[in-house]
Coordinates of C-alpha atoms in Angstrom, one line a residue:
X1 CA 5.1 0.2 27.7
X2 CA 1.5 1.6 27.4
X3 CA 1.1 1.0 31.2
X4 CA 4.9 2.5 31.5
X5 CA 4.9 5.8 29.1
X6 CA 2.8 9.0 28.9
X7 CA 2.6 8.8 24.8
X8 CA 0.4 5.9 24.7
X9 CA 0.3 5.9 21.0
X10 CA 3.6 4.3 19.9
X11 CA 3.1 1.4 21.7
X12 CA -0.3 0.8 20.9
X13 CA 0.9 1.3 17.2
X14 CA 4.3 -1.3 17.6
X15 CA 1.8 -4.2 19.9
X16 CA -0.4 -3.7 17.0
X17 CA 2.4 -4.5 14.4
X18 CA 3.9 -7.3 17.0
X19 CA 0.1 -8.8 16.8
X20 CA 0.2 -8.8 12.9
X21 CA 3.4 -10.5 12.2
X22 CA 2.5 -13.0 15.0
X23 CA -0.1 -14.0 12.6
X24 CA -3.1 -12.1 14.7
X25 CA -4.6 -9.8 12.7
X26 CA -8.3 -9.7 14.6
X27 CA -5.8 -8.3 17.9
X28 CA -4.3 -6.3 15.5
X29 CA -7.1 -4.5 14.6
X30 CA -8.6 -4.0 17.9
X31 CA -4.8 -2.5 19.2
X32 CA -5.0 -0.2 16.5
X33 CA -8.5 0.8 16.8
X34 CA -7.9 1.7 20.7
X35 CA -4.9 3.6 19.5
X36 CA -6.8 5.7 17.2
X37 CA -8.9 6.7 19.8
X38 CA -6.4 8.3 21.8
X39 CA -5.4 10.7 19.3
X40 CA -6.5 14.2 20.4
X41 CA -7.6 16.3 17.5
X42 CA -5.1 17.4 15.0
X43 CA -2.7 15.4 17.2
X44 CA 0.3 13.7 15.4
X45 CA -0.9 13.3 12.0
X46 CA 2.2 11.6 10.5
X47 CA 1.7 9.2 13.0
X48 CA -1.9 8.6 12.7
X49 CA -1.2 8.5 9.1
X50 CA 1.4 5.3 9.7
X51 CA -2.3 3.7 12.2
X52 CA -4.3 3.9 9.2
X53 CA -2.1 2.6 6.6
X54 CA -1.8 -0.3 8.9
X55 CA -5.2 -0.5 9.7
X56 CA -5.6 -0.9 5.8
X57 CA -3.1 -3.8 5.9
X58 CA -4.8 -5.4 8.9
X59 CA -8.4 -5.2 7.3
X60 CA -7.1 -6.4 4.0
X61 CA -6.3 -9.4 5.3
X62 CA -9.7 -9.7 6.8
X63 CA -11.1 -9.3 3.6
X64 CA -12.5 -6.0 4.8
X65 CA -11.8 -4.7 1.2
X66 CA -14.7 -1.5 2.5
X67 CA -13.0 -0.3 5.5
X68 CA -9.2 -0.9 3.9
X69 CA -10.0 1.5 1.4
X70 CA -11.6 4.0 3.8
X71 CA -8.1 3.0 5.6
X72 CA -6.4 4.0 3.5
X73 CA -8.0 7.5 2.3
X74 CA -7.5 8.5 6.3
X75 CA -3.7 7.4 5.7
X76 CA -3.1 10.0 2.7
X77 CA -5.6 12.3 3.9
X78 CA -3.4 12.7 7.4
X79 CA -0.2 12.6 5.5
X80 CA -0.3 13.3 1.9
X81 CA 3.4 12.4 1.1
X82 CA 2.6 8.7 2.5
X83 CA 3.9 6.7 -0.7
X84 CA 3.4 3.6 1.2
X85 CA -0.1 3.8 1.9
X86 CA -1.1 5.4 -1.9
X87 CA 1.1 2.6 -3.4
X88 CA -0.8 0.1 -1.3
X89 CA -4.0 1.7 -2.0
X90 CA -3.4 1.5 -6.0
X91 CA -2.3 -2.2 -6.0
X92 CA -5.1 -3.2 -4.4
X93 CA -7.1 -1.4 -6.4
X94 CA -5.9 -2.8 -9.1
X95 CA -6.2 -5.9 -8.0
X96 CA -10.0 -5.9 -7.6
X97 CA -10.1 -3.9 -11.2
X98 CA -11.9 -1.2 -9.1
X99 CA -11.4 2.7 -9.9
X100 CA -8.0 2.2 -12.0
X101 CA -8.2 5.9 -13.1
X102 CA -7.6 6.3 -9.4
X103 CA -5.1 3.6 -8.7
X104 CA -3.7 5.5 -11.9
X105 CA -3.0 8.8 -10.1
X106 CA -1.8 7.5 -6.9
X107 CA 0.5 5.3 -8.0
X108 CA 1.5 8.3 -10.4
X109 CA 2.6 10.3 -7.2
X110 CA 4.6 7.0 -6.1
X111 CA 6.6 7.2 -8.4
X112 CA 7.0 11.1 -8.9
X113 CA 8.3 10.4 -5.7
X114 CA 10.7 7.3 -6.2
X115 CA 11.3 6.8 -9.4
X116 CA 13.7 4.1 -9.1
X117 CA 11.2 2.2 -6.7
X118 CA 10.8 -1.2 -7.8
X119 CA 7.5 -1.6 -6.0
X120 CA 6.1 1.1 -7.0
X121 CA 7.0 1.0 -10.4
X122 CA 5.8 -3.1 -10.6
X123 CA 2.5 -1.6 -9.0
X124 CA 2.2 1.2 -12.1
X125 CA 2.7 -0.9 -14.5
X126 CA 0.0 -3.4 -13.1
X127 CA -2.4 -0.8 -13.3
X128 CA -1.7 -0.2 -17.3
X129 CA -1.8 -3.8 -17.3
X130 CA -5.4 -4.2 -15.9
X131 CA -6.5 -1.4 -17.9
X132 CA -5.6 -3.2 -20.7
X133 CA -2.2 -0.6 -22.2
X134 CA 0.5 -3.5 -22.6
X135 CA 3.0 -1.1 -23.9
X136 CA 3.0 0.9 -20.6
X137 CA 2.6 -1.7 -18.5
X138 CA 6.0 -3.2 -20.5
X139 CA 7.8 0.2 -20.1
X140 CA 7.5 0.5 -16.7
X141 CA 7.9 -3.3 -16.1
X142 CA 11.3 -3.4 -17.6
X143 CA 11.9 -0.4 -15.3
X144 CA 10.9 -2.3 -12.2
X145 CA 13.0 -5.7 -12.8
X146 CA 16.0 -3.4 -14.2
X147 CA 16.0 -1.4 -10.2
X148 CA 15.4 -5.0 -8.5
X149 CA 17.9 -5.6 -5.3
X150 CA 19.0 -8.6 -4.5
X151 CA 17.1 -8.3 -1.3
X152 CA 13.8 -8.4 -3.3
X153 CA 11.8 -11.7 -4.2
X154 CA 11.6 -10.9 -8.0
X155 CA 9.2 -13.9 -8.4
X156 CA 6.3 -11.4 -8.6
X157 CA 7.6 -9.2 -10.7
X158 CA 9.0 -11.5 -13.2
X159 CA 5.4 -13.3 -13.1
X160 CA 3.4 -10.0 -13.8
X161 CA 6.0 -9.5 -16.6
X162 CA 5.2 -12.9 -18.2
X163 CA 1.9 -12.0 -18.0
X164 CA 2.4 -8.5 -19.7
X165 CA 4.1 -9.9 -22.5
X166 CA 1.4 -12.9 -23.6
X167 CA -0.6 -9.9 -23.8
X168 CA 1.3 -7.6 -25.6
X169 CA 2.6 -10.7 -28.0
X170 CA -1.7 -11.1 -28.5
X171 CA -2.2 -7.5 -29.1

């Protein structure tokens, strides 16, 4: 397909997906990384939005925690409205207890957005969680589990819930 099509850029961006899930994240990252160099300035920036978020993804699992984040700012910065990518963004900033006032506002717009989003709802109430308000983090919780599908593991979110009530049962 990249040999095959004059819009290069979809194809880099789907072999760079097909290298991820086949457990090949270092290919991955190179794919995606030659795909962003294609982009002509101002060129597509919904799709080059989707490249970073990936990118993000792709470096996370590296451990790349730098370049994810700067992943990620590319992401929202080339499409604002990109829910994914600031949800993504604000978990794992959360996760590394790092600039929760921002994961705070991102994940905000998440669920502005979708407000019946059990991902991004789990991920908001994480965030109250780690900044140590139990009672938000229980709200918004409860929310989460009670918009759960049955297509969604709801080990994690029953697990982040057991761990916001021991703490709002210590507090």
């Amino acid at each position: 397909a990249i040999e095959a099509l004059d819009n290069k850029l979809r194809a880099y961006y789907f072999k760079a997906v097909t290298y991820d899930l086949s457990g090949q994240p270092e290919k991955a990252l190179e794919t995606h990384l030659k795909g962003l160099s294609l982009f002509a300035e101002n060129e597509q920036p919904l799709l080059r939005s989707d490249f970073y978020s990936h990118l993000a993804e792709i470096y996370n699992q590296l451990k790349d925690k730098e370049n994810a984040y700067k992943s990620y700012e590319e992401a929202i910065r080339y499409n604002p409205e990109n829910v994914m990518a600031m949800n993504n963004y604000a978990y794992n900033l959360s996760l590394d207890k790092s600039d929760l006032a921002k994961a705070e506002r991102l994940s905000a717009k998440t669920i502005e957005k979708e407000p019946r989003n059990s991902t991004y709802l789990d991920t908001y109430a994480w965030i109250f969680y780690q900044q140590g308000n139990y009672s938000l983090a229980k709200f918004y919780m409860e929310r989460a589990i009670s918009y759960l599908t049955t297509e969604q593991n709801a080990g994690v979110y029953y697990d982040h819930y057991g761990d916001i009530l021991w703490m709002t049962r210590l507090s």
